[in-house]
PDB file of C-alpha atoms in Angstrom:
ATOM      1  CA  UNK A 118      -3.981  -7.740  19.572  1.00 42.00           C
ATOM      2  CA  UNK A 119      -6.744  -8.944  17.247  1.00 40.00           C
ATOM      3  CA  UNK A 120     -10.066  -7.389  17.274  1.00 40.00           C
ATOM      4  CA  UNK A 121     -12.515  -9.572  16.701  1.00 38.00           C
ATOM      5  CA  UNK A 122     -16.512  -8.932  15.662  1.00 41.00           C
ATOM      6  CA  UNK A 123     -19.070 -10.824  14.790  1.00 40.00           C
ATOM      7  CA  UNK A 124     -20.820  -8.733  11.872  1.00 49.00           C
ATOM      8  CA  UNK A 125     -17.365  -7.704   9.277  1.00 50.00           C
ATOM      9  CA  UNK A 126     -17.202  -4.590   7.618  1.00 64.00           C
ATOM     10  CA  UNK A 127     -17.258  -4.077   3.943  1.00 82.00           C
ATOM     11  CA  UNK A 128     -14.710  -1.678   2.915  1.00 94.00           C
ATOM     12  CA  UNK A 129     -15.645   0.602  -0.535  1.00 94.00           C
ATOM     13  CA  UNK A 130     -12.037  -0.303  -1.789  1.00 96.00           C
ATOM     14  CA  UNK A 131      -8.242  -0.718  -0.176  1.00 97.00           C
ATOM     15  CA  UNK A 132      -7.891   2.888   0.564  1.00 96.00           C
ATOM     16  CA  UNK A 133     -11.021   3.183   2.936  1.00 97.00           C
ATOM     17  CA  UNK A 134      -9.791   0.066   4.537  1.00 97.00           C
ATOM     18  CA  UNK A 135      -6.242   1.544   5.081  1.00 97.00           C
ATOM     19  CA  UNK A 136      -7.956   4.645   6.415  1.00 97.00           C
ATOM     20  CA  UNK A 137      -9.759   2.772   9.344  1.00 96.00           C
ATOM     21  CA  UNK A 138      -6.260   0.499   9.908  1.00 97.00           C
ATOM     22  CA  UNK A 139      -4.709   4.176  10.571  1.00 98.00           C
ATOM     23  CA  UNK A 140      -6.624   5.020  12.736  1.00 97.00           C
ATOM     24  CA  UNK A 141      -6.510   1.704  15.138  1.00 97.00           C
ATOM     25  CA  UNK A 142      -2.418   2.214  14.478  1.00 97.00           C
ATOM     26  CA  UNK A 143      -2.226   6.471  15.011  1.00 96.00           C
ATOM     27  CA  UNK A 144      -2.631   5.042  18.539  1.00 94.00           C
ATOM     28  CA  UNK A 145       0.699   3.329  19.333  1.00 95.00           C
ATOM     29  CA  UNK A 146       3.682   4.727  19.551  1.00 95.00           C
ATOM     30  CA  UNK A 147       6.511   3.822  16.467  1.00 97.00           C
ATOM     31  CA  UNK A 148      10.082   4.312  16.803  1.00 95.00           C
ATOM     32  CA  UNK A 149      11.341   4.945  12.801  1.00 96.00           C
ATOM     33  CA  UNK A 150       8.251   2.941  11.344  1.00 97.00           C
ATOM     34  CA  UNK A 151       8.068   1.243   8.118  1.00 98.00           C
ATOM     35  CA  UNK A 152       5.104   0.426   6.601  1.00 98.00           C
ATOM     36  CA  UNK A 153       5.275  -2.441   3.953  1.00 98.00           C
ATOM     37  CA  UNK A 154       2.819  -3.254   1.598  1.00 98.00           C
ATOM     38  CA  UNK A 155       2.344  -7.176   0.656  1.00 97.00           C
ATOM     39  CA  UNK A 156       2.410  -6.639  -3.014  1.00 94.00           C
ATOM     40  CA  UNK A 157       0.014  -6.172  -4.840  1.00 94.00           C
ATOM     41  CA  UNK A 158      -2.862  -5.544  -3.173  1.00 96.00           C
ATOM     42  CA  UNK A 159      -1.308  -4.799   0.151  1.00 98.00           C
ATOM     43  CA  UNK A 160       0.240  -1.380  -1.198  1.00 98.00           C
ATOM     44  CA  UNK A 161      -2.894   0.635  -1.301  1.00 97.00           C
ATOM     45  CA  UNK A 162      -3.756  -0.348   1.854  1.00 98.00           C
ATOM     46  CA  UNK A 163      -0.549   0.588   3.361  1.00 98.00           C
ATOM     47  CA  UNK A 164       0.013   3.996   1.208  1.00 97.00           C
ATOM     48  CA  UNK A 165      -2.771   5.108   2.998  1.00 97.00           C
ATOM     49  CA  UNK A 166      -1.167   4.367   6.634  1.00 98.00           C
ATOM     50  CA  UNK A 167       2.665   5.405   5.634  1.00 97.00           C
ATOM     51  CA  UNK A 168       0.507   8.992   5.094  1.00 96.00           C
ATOM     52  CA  UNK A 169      -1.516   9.031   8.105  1.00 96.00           C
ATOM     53  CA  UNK A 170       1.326   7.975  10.176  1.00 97.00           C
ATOM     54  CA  UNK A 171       3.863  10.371   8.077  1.00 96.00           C
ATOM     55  CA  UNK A 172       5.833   7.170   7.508  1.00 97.00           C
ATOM     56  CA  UNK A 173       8.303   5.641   5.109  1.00 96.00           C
ATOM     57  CA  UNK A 174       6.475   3.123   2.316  1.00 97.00           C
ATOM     58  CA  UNK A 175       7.767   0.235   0.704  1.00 97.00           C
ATOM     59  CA  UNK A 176       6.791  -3.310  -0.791  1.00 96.00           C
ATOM     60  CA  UNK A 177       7.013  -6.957  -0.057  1.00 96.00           C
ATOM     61  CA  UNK A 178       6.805  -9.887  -2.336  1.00 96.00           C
ATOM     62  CA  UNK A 179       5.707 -13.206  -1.666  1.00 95.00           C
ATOM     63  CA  UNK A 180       4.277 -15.903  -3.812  1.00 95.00           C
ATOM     64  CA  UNK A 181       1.502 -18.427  -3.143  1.00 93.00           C
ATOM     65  CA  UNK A 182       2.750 -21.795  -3.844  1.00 96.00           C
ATOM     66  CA  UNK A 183      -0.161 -23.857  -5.813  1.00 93.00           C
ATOM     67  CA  UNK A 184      -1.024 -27.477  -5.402  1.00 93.00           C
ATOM     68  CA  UNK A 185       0.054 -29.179  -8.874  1.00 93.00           C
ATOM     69  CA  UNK A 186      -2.848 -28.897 -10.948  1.00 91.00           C
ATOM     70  CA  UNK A 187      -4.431 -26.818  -8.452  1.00 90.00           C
ATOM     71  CA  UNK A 188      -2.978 -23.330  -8.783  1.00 87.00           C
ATOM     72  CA  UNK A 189      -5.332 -21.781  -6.824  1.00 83.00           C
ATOM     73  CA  UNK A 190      -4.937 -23.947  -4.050  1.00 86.00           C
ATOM     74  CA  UNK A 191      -2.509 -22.395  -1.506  1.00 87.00           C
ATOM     75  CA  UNK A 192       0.239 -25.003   0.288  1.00 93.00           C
ATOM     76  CA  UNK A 193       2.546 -22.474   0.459  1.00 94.00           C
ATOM     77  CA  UNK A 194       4.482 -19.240  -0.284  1.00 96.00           C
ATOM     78  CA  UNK A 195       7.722 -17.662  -0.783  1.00 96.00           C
ATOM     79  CA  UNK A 196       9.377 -14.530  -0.905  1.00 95.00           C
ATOM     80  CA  UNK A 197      12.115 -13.360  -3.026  1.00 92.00           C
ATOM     81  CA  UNK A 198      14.757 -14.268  -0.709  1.00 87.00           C
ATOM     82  CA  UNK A 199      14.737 -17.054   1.706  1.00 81.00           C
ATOM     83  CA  UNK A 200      13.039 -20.269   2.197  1.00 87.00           C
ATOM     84  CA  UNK A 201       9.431 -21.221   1.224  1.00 93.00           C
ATOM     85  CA  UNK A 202       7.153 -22.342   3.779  1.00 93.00           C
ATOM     86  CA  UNK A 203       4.171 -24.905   3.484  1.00 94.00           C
ATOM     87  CA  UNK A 204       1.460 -26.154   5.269  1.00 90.00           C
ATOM     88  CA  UNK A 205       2.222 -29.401   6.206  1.00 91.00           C
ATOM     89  CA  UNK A 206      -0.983 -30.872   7.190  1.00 90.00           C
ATOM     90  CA  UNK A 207      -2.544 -29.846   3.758  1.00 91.00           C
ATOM     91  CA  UNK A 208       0.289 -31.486   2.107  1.00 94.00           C
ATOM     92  CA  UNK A 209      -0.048 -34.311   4.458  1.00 95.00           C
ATOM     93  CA  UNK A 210      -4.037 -34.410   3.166  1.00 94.00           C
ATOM     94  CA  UNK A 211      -2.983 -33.960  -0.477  1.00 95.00           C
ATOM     95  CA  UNK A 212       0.002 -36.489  -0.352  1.00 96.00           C
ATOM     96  CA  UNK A 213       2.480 -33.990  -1.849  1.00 95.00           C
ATOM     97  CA  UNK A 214       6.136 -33.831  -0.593  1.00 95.00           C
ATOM     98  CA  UNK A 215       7.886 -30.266  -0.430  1.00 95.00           C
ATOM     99  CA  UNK A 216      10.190 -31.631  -3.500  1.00 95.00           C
ATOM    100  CA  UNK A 217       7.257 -32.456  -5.594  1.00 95.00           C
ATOM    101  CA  UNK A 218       6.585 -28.464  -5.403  1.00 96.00           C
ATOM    102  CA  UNK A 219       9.842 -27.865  -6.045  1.00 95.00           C
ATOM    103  CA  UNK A 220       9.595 -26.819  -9.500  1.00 96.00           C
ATOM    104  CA  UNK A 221       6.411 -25.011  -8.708  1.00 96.00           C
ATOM    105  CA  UNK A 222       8.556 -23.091  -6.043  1.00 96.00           C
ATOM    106  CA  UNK A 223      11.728 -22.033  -7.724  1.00 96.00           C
ATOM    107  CA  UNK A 224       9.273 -20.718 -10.488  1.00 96.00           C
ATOM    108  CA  UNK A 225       7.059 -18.159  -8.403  1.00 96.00           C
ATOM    109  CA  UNK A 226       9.801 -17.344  -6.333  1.00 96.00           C
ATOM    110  CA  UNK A 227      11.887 -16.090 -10.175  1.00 96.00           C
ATOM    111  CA  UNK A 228       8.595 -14.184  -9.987  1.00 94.00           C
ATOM    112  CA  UNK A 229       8.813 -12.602  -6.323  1.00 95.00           C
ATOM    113  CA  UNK A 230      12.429 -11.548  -7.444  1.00 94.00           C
ATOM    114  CA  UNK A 231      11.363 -10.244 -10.786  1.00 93.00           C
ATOM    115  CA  UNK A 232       8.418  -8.180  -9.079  1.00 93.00           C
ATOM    116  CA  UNK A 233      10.959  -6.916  -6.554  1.00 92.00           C
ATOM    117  CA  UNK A 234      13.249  -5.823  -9.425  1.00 92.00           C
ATOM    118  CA  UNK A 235      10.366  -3.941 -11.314  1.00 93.00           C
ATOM    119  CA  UNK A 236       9.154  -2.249  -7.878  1.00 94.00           C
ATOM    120  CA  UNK A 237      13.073  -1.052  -7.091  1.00 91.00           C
ATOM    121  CA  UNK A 238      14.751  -0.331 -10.034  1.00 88.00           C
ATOM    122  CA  UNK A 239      15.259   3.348  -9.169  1.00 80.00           C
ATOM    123  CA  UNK A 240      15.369   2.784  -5.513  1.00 82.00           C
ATOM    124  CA  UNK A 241      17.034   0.851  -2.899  1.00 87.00           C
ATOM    125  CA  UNK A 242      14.693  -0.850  -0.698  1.00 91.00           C
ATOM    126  CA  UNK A 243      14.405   0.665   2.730  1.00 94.00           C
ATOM    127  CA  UNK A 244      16.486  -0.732   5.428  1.00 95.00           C
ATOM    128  CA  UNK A 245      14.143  -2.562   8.200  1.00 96.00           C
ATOM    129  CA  UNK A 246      16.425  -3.130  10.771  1.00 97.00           C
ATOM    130  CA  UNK A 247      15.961  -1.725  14.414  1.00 97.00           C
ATOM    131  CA  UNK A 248      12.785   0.142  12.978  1.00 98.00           C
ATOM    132  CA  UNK A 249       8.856  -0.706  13.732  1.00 98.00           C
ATOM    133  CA  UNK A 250       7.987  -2.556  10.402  1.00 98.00           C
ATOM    134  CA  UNK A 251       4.097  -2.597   9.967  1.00 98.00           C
ATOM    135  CA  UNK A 252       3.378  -5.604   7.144  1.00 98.00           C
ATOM    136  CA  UNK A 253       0.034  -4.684   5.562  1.00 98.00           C
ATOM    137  CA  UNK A 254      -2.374  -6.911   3.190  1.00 98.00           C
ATOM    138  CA  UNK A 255      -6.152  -6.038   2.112  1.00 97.00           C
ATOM    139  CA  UNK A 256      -6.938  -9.434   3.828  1.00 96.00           C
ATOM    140  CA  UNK A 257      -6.076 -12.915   4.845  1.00 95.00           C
ATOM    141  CA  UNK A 258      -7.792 -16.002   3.408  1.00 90.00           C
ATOM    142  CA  UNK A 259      -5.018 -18.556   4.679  1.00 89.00           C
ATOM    143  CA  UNK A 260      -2.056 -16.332   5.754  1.00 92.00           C
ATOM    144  CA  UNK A 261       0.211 -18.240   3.700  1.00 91.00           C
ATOM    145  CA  UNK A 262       1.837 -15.553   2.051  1.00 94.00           C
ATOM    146  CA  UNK A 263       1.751 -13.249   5.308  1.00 96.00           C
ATOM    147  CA  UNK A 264       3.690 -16.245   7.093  1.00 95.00           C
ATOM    148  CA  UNK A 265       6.190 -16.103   3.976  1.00 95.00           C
ATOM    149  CA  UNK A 266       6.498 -12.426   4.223  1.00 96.00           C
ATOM    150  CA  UNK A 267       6.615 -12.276   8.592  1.00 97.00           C
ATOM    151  CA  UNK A 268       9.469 -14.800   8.711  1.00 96.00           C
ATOM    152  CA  UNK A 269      11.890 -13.142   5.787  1.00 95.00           C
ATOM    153  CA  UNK A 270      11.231  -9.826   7.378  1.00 96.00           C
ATOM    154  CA  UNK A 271      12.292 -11.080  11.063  1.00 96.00           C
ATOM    155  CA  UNK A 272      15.431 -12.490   9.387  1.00 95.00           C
ATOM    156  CA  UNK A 273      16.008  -8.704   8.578  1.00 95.00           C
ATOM    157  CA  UNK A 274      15.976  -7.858  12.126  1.00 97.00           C
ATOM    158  CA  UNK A 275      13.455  -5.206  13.305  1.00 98.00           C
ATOM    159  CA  UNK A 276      12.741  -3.940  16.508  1.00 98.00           C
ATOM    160  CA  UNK A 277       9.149  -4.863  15.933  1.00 98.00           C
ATOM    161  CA  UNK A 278       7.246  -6.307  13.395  1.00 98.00           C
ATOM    162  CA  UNK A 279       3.577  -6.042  13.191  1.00 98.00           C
ATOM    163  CA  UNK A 280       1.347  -7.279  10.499  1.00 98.00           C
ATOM    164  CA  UNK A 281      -2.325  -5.075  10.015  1.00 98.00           C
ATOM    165  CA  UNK A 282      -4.934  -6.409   7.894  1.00 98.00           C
ATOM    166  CA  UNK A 283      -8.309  -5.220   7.750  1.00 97.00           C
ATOM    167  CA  UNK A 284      -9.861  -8.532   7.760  1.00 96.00           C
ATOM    168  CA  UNK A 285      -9.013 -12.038   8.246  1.00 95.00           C
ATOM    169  CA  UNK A 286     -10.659 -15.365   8.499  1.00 93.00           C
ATOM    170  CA  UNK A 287     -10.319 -16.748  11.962  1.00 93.00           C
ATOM    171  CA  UNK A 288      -8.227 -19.912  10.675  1.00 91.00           C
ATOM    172  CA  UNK A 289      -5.446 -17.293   9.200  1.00 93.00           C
ATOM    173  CA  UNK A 290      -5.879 -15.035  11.923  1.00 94.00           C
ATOM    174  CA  UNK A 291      -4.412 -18.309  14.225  1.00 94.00           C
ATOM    175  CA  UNK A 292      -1.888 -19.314  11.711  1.00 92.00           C
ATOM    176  CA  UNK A 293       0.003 -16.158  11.926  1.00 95.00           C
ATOM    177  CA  UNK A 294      -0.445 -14.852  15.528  1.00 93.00           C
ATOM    178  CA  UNK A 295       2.810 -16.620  16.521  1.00 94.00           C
ATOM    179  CA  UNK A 296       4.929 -14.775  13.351  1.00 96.00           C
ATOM    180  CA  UNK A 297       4.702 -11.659  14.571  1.00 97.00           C
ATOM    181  CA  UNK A 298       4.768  -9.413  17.813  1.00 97.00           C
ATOM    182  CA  UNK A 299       1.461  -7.833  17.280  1.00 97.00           C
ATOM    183  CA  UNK A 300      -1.272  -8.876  15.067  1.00 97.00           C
ATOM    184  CA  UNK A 301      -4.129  -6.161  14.014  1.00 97.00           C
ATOM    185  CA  UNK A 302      -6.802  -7.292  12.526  1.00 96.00           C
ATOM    186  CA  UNK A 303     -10.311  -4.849  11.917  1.00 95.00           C
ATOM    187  CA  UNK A 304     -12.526  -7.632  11.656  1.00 92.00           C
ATOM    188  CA  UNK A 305     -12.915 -11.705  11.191  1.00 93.00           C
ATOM    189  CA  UNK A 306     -16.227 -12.175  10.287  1.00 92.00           C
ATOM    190  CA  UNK A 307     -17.801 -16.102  10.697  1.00 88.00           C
ATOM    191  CA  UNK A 308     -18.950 -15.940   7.578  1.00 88.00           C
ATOM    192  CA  UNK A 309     -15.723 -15.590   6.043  1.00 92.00           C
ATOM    193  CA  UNK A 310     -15.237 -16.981   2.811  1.00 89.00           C
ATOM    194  CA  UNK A 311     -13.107 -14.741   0.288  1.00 91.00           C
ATOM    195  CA  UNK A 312     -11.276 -11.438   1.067  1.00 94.00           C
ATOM    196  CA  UNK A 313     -12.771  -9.807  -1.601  1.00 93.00           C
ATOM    197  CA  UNK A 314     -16.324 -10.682  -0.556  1.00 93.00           C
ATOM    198  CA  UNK A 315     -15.429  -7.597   1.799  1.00 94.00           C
ATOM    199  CA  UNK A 316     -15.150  -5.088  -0.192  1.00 95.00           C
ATOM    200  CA  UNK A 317     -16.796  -2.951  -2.678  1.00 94.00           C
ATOM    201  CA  UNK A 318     -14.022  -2.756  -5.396  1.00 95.00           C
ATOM    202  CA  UNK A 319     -11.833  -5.622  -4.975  1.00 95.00           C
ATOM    203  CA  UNK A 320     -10.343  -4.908  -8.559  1.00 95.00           C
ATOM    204  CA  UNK A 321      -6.634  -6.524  -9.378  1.00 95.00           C
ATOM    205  CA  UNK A 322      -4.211  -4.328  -8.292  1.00 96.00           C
ATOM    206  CA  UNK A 323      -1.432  -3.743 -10.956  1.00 94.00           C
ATOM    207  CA  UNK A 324       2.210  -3.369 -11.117  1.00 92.00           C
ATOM    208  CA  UNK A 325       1.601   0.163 -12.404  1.00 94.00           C
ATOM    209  CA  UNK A 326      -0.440   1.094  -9.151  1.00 95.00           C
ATOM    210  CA  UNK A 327       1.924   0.162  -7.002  1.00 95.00           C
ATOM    211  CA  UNK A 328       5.098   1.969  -8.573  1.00 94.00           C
ATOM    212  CA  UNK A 329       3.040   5.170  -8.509  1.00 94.00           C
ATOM    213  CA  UNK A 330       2.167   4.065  -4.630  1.00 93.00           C
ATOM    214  CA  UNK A 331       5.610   4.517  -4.002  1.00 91.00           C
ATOM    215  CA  UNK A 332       6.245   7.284  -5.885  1.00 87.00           C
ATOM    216  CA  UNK A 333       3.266   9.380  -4.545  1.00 67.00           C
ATOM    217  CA  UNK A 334       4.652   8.939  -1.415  1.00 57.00           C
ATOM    218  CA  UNK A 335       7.736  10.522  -1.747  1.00 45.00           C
ATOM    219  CA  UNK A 336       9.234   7.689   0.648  1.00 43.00           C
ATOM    220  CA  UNK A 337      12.803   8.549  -1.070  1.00 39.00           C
TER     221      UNK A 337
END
């Protein structure tokens, strides 16, 4: 299910916007849910469900995979495990090959794994199989890095995976509606440009923030 408006919301910060995804998700019924931040900015956003929904927390990594040159151009992502995946048709437009980003990929997926040290170096991550895993970001732009996340964490074997983002562009919105078994989405506004254009305080979540996510949470 994606609920669609024409007019999106703009959320004062992460929390608020986890706040209204609880409340869309306190419907449903979970069998042992997981809720799983996409790290970083994903965490706040889903410390605030875990609570509402007196879940367990944890955190996901994945890594956008930059065009050479282009860093901030998004062909890909991967996660700390597993294989990367790319958009082929922006390759295609770009005239890159997957092995041209091959350096570019081994090096932010040493990061994903480095991240996913830091956030679990006192704790094992929580097991995800046969439970309702709920993948939360603050937003898509492309999905990329949802995609990444969605296809590692059905590898892990849940008995449902969701993915809840309070807003989306329409184009990322498509790209991952096949990745998982439910798709929640607040809003995708037409006007879409930027995730953070939706927001208040879109400030850079840090490593820092999301260990005491966890930790506040008491998931362990």
């Amino acid at each position: 299910m994606t609920r669609t408006t024409s007019r999106g919301p703009v959320f004062a910060d992460r929390r608020e916007a986890g706040r209204d995804l609880a409340e869309v998700l306190l419907h449903r019924q979970w069998s042992q849910p997981l809720v799983l931040g996409l790290a970083r900015g994903g965490v706040p956003v889903a410390a605030e469900i875990a609570h509402r929904l007196g879940a367990a927390l944890d955190v996901v990594v994945a890594r956008k995979i930059g065009a050479p040159g282009r860093p901030e151009l998004g062909v890909g992502a991967v996660t700390a495990d597993g294989p990367a995946t790319y958009d082929d048709v922006l390759l295609a437009k770009l005239g890159l090959t997957r092995q041209q980003l091959f350096d570019i990929c081994e090096r932010e997926q040493a990061e994903a794994r480095r991240r996913e040290s830091v956030y679990h170096a006192d704790r094992s991550p929580e097991p995800r199989e046969e439970r309702d895993v709920i993948l939360v970001d603050d937003g898509l732009a492309t999905g990329a890095t949802a995609t990444a996340a969605l296809r590692a964490l059905r590898e892990q074997q849940p008995a449902t995976l969701t993915l809840a983002v309070p807003v989306s562009s329409s184009q990322a919105a498509a790209a991952v509606h096949d990745e998982a078994d439910e798709v929640i989405c607040l809003s995708q506004p037409h006007d879409f440009r930027a995730v953070g254009q939706w927001y208040g305080d879109f400030s850079q979540t840090t490593d820092e923030e999301v260990l005491a996510a966890l930790g506040k949470t008491g998931t362990r």
